[in-house]
Coordinates of C-alpha atoms in Angstrom, one line a residue:
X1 CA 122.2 68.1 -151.2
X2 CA 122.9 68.1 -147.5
X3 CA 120.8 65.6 -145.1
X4 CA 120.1 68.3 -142.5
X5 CA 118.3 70.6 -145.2
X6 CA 115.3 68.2 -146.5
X7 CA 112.7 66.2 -143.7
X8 CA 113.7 62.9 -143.5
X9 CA 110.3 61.7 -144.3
X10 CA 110.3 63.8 -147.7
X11 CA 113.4 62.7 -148.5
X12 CA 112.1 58.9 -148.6
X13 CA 108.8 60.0 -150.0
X14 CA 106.4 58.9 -147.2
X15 CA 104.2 60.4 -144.8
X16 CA 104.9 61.1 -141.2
X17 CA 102.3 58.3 -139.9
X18 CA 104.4 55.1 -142.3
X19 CA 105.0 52.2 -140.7
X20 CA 108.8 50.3 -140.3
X21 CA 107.9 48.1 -143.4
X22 CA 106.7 51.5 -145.9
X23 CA 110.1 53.0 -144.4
X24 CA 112.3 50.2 -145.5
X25 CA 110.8 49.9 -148.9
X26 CA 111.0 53.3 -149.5
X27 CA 114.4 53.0 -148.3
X28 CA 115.3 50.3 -150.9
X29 CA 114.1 51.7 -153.7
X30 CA 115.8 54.9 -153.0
X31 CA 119.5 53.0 -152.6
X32 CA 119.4 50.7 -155.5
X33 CA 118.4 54.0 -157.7
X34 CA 120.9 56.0 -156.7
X35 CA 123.9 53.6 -155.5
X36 CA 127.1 54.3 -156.6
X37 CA 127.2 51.0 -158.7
X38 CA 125.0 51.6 -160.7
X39 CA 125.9 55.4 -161.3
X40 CA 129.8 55.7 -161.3
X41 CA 131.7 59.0 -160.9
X42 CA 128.0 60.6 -160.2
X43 CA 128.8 62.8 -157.6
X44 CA 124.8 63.9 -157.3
X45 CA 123.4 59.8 -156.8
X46 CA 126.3 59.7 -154.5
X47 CA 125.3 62.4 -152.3
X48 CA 121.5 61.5 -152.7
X49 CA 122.6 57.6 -151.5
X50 CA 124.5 59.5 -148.6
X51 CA 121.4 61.0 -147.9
X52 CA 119.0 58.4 -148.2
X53 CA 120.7 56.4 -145.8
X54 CA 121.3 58.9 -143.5
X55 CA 117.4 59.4 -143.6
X56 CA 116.6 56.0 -143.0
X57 CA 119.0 55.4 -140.0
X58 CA 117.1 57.6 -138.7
X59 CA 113.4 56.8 -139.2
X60 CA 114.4 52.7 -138.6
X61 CA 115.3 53.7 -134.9
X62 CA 112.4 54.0 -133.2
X63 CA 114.3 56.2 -130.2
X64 CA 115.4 58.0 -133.3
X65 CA 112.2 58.9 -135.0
X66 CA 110.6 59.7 -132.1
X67 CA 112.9 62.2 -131.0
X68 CA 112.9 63.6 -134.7
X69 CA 109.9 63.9 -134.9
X70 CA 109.8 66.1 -131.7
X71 CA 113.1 68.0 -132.4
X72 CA 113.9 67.7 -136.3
X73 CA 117.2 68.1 -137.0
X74 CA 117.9 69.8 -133.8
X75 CA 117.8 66.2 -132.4
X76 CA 120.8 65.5 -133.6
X77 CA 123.2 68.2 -133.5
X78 CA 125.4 69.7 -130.2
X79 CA 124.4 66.6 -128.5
X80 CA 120.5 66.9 -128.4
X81 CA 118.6 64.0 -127.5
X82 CA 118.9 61.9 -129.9
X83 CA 122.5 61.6 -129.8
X84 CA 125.1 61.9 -132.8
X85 CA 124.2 62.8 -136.0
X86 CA 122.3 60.8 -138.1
X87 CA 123.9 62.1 -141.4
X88 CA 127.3 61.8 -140.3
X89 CA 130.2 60.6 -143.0
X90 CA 130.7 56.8 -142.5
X91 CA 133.9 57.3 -143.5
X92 CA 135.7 57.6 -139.9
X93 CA 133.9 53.7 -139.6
X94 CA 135.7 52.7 -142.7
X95 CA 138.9 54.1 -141.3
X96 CA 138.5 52.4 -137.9
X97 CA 138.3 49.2 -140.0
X98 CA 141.0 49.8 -142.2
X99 CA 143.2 50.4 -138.9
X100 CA 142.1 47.3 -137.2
X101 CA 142.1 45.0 -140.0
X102 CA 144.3 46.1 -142.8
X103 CA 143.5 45.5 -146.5
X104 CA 140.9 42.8 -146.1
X105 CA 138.6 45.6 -145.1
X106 CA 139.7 48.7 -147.5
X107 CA 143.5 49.1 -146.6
X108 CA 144.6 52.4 -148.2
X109 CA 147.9 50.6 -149.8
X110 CA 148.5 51.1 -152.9
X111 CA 147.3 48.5 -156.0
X112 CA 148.9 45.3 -155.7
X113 CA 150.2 44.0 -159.4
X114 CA 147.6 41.2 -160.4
X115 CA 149.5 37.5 -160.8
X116 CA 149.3 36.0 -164.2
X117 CA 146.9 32.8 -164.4
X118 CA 148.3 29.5 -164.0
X119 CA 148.6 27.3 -166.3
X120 CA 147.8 23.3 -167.0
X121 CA 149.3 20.8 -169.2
X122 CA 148.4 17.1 -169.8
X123 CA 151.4 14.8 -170.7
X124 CA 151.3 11.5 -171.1
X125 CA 154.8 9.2 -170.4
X126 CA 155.0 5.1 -170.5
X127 CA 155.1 2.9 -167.9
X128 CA 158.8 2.7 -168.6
X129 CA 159.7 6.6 -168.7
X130 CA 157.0 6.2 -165.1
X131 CA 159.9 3.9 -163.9
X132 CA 163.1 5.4 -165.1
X133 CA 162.1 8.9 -165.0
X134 CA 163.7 10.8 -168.0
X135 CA 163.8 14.2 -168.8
X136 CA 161.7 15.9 -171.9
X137 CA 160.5 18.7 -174.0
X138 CA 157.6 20.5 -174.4
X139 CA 156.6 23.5 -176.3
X140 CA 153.3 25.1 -175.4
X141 CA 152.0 28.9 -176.2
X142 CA 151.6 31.2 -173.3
X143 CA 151.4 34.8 -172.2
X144 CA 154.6 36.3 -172.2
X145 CA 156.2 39.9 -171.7
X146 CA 156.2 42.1 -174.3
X147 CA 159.6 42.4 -175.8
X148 CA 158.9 46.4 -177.4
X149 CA 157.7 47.8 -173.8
X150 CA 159.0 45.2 -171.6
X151 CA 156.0 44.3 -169.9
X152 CA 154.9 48.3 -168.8
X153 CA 151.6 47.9 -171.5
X154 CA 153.1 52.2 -172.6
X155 CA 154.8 52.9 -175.7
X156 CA 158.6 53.0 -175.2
X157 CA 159.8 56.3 -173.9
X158 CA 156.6 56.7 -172.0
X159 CA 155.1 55.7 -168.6
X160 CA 152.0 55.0 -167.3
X161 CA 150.2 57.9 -164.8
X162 CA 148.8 57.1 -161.1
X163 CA 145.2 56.9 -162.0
X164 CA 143.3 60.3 -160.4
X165 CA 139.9 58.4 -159.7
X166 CA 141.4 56.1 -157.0
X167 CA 144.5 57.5 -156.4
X168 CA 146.6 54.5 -157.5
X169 CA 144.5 52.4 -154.7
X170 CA 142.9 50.3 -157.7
X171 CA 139.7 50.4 -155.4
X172 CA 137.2 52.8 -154.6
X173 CA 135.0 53.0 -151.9
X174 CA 131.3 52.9 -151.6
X175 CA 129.3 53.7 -148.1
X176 CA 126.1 51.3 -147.7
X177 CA 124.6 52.0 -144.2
X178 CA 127.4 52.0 -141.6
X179 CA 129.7 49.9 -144.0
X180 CA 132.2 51.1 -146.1
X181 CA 132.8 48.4 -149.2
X182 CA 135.1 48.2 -152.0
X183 CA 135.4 47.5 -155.6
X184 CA 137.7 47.5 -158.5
X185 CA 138.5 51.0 -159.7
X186 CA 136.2 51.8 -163.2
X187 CA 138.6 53.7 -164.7
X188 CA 141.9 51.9 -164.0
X189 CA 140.3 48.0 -163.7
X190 CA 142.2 47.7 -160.3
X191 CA 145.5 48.2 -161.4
X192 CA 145.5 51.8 -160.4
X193 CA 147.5 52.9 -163.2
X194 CA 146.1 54.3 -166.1
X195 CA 148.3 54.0 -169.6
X196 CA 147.6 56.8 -172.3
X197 CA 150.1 56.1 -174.8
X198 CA 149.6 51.6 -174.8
X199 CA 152.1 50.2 -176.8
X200 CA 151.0 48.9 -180.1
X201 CA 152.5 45.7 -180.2
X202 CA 150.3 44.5 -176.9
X203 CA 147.8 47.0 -176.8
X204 CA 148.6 48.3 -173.3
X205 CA 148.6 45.0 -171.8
X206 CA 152.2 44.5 -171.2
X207 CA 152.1 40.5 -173.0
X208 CA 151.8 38.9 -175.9
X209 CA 151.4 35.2 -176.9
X210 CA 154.4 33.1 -178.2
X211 CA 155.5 29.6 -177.9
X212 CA 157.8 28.4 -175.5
X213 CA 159.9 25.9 -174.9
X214 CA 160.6 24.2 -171.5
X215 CA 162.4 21.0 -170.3
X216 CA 160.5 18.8 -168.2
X217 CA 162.3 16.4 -165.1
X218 CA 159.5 13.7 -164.8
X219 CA 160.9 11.8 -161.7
X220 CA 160.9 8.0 -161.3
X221 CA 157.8 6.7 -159.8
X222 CA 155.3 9.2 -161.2
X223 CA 152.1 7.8 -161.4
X224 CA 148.2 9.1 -163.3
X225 CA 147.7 12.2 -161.3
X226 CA 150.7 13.5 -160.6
X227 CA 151.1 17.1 -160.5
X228 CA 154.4 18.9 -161.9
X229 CA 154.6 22.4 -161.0
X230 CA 157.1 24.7 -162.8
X231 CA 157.2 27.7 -160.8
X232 CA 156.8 31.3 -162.7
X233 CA 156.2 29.3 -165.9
X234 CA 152.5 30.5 -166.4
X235 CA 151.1 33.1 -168.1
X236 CA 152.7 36.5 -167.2
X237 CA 150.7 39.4 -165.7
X238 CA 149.3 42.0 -166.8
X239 CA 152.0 45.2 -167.1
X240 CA 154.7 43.6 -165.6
X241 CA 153.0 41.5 -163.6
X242 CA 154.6 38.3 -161.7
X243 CA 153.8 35.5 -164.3
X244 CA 151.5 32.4 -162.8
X245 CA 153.1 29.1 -162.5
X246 CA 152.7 25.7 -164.9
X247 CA 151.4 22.6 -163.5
X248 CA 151.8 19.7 -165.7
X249 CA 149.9 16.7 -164.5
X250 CA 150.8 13.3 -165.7
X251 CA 149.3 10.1 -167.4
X252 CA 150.7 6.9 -167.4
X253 CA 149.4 5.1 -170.6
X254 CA 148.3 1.6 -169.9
X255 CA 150.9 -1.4 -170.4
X256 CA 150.7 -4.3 -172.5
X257 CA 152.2 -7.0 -169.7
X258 CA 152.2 -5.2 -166.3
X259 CA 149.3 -3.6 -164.5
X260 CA 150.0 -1.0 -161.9
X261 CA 148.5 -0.1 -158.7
X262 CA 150.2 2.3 -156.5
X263 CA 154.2 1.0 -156.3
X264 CA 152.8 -2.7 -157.1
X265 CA 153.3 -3.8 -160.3
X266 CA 151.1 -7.2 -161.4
X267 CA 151.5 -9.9 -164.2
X268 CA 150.0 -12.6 -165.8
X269 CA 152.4 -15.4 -166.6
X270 CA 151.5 -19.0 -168.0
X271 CA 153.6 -21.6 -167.2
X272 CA 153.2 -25.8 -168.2
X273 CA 151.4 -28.2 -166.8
X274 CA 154.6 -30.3 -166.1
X275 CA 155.9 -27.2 -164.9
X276 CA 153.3 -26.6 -162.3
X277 CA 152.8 -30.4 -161.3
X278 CA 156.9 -30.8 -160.2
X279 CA 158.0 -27.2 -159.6
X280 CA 160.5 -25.3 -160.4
X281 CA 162.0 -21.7 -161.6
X282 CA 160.9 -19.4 -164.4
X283 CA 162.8 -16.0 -165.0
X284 CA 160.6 -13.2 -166.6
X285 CA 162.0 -10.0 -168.2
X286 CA 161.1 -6.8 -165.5
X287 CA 160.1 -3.3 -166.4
X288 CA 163.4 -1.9 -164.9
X289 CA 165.3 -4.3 -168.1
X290 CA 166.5 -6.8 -165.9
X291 CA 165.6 -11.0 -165.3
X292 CA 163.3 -11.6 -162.2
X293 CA 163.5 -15.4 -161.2
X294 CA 159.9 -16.6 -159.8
X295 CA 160.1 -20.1 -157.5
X296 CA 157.3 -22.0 -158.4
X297 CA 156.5 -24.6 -155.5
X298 CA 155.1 -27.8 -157.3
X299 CA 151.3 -28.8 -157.4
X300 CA 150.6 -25.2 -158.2
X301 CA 147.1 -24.4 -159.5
X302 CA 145.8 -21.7 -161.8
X303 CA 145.4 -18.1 -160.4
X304 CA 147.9 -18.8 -157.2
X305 CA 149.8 -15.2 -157.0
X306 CA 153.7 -15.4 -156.0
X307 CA 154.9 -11.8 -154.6
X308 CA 158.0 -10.9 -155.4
X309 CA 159.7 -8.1 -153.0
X310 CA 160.9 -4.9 -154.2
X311 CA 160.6 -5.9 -158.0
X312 CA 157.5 -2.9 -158.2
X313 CA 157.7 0.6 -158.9
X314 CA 160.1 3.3 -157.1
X315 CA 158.3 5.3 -154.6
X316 CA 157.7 8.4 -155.8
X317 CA 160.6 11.3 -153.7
X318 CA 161.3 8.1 -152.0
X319 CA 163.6 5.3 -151.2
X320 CA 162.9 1.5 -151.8
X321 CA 160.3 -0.3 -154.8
X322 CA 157.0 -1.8 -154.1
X323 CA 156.5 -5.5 -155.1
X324 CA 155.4 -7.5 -158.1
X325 CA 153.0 -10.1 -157.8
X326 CA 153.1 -12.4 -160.8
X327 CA 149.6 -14.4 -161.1
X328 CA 149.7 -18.1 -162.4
X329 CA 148.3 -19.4 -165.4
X330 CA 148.6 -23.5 -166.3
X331 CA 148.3 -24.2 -169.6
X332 CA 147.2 -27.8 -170.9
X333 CA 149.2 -28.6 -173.4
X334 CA 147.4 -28.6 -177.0
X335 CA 150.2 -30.1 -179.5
X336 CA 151.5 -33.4 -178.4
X337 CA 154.3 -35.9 -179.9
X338 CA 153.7 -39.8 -180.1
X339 CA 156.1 -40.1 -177.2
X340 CA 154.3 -37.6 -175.1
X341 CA 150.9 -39.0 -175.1
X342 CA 152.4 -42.2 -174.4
X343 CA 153.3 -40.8 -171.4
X344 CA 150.4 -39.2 -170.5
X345 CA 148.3 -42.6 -171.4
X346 CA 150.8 -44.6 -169.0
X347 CA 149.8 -41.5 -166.1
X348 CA 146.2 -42.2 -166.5
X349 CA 146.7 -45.9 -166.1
X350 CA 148.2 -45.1 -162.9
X351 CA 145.9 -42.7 -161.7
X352 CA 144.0 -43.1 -158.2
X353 CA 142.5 -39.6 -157.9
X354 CA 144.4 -38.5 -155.1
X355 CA 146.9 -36.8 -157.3
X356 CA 144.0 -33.5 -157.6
X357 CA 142.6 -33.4 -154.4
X358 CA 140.6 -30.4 -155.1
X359 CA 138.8 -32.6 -158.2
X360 CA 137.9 -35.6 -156.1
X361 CA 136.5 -33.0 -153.5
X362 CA 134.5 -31.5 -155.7
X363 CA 132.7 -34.4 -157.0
X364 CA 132.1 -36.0 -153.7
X365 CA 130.3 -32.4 -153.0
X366 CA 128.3 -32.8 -155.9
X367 CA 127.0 -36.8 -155.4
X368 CA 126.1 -35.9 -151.4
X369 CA 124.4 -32.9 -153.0
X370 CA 122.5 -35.0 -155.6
X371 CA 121.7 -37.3 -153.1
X372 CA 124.3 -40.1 -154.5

C-alpha cells in the first residue's frame, strides 16, 4: 500500500474539515495498531505504519495541508509547493545518524557477544585474618562453558547460521515519525546468530552450572565493606560469551576485646585502684600477637583513654597502622586480707580530702546549690 495512492485524510479516517487534535488522535490510534512492535515480521502493519505516518506529517503541518489540499499528491512530488515528499523512507535519517553517531543510534556493526552477569559473594573473616590477611578457599556454583560444545550453544560438528531477519545485526529497525529506533532482534534475541542444531547438554546456551573452586587473597587491613573483585570469575556468557567478573565483599565479625573503627583499634582495660592512684605500666596482649606496654600516669581516673601510636590496623594497599586507644577502667578492690584493710583504715585516718579533688568539688557544688 503506497502513501501516494490513498487521500491522506482517508487514510486516517477523518474528514477534510478535522481539526489538529481529531488529526493526532486518529493518528495514534492508527500507529499503536499497526506498529511494528506489536506486529513483528508483518510486512502489511509495517507498510500501513509507513503510511500512516507519512499521512500525518503531512496533515500536522499546516503549510503542508494547505498546499494538499490544493494540490494532492502533486504537492509533493518534482518539487511542487509543498516541498519534499511527505511519504518519503526515513531510512536515509537513520543512516545520517548512524554516520554521525555510531552504534548508540543504530550502528550497522555486527551483534556484539552479550557479557555474562557478575557475580556477588559474602565472606565473613576475623578481626585477626582482617589484620594479617591470609589467603582462602571458596567453592561457589556458577555458569560455566559447556565442556561438549565449548561454549558455541550447537551440537559438536555443527555451527550456528547468521540470522536472515537481522542480518547478524542482533537489532532491527523500526521507523516512528522522522526517527529511526532499535530493538533486540525476535528471532535471534540480539545475538544475531540463530542455532538449529543446540547442543543437548546446554540447550543451545553455550553454559552450564557447576561448582568451582577459587582461592581468595584477602589483604591486611580489609575492613566490613570491602569489595574483592576477581576479574572473569562470573558467570560466563551466553555462546561463548566473555564471562562477568566476581566481587566478593567482606565482613569482619565483631571481636570479643577490640572494637574497630576505621585503622583504630579500641579497648577496654581495668586496672587497680593502687595502680591508678601511683602509676605505672601495664602490658596487654595486641591483635597482631605481640605485648603493647601502656604508661599509666598516676591519679588516673575511670574512662581517661591513652593512645597508643601505630598499635591499630594496617591501612588497607597502604603503608603504616592506625592507633589503639586503650580506655581506663579502676576497679575497687572487693576481696581484702586483714593486712590490707589495715592499710586502707590507716589511709582514711589520714585523709584531708584533697587527695580526690574532683569529690570535694563536687560536694561544695552540691551545698552552694542547696543553699548550704
Amino acid at each position: 500500500m503506497s502513501a501516494t495512492e490513498i487521500d491522506f485524510y482517508e487514510l486516517l479516517g477523518v474528514s477534510r474539515d478535522a481539526d489538529g487534535a481529531t488529526i493526532k488522535s486518529a493518528y495514534r490510534k492508527l500507529a499503536m495498531k499497526h506498529h511494528p512492535d506489536r506486529n513483528p515480521g508483518c510486512t502489511e502493519s509495517e507498510a500501513k505504519f509507513k503510511a500512516v505516518s507519512a499521512a500525518y506529517d503531512c496533515l500536522k503541518d499546516p503549510q503542508k495541508r494547505a498546499a494538499y489540499d490544493r494540490f494532492g499528491h502533486a504537492a509533493f512530488q518534482n518539487g511542487g509547493p509543498g516541498g519534499g515528499h511527505p511519504g518519503a523512507d526515513f531510512g536515509d535519517i537513520g543512516d545520517i545518524f548512524e554516520t554521525i553517531f555510531g552504534s548508540a543510534f543504530g550502528g550497522g556493526g555486527r551483534a556484539q557477544a552479550r557479557r555474562g552477569a557478575d557475580l556477588r559473594y559474602d565472606m565473613q573473616v576475623d578481626l585477626e585474618d582482617a589484620f594479617h590477611g591470609k589467603s582462602t578457599e571458596l567453592e561457589i556454583e556458577v555458569s560455566q562453558n559447556c565442556d561438549t560444545c565449548h561454549g558455541s550453544g550447537a551440537t559438536p560438528g555443527t555451527q550456528a547460521r547468521t540470522c536472515n531477519l537481522c542480518n547478524g545485526r542482533g537489532q532491527v529497525r523500526a521507523k516512528q515519525g522522522f526517527f529511526v529506533v532499535e530493538r533486540p532482534c525476535p528471532n535471534c534475541h540480539g545475538s544475531g546468530q540463530v542455532i538449529t542444531s543446540p547442543c543437548r547438554d546446554c540447550r543451545g546456551e553455550g553454559r552450564v552450572d557447576r561448582a568451582q573452586k577459587l582461592e581468595v587473597d584477602i589483604p591486611p587491613g580489609v575492613d566490613t565493606g570491602t569489595r574483592i573483585r576477581l576479574s572473569g570469575k562470573g558467570e560466563a556468557g551466553p555462546r561463548g560469551a566473555p564471562p562477568g567478573d566476581l566481587y566478593i565483599f567482606v565482613h569482619v565479625k565483631p571481636h570479643q576485646i577490640f572494637q574497630r573503627e576505621g585503622t583504630t583499634l579500641a579497648t577496654r582495660v581495668p586496672i587497680s585502684f593502687t595502680k591508678a592512684a601511683l602509676g605505672g605500666s601495664i602490658e596487654i596482649p595486641n591483635i597482631d600477637g605481640d605485648e603493647v606496654t601502656i604508661e599509666i600516669p598516676a591519679g588516673i581516673q575511670s574512662g581517661k583513654q591513652l593512645r597508643q601510636r601505630g598499635a591499630g590496623m594496617p591501612v588497607l594497599q597502604g603503608r603504616g597502622r592506625g592507633d589503639l586507644v586503650v580506655e581506663i577502667a579502676v576497679e575497687t578492690p572487693t576481696k581484702l586480707s586483714k593486712e590490707q584493710r589495715a592499710l586502707l583504715e590507716e589511709f582514711r585516718e589520714t585523709e584531708t580530702g584533697d587527695e580526690c579533688p574532683e569529690s570535694r568539688g563536687f560536694f561544695d557544688k552540691l551545698k552552694t546549690a542547696l543553699g548550704g
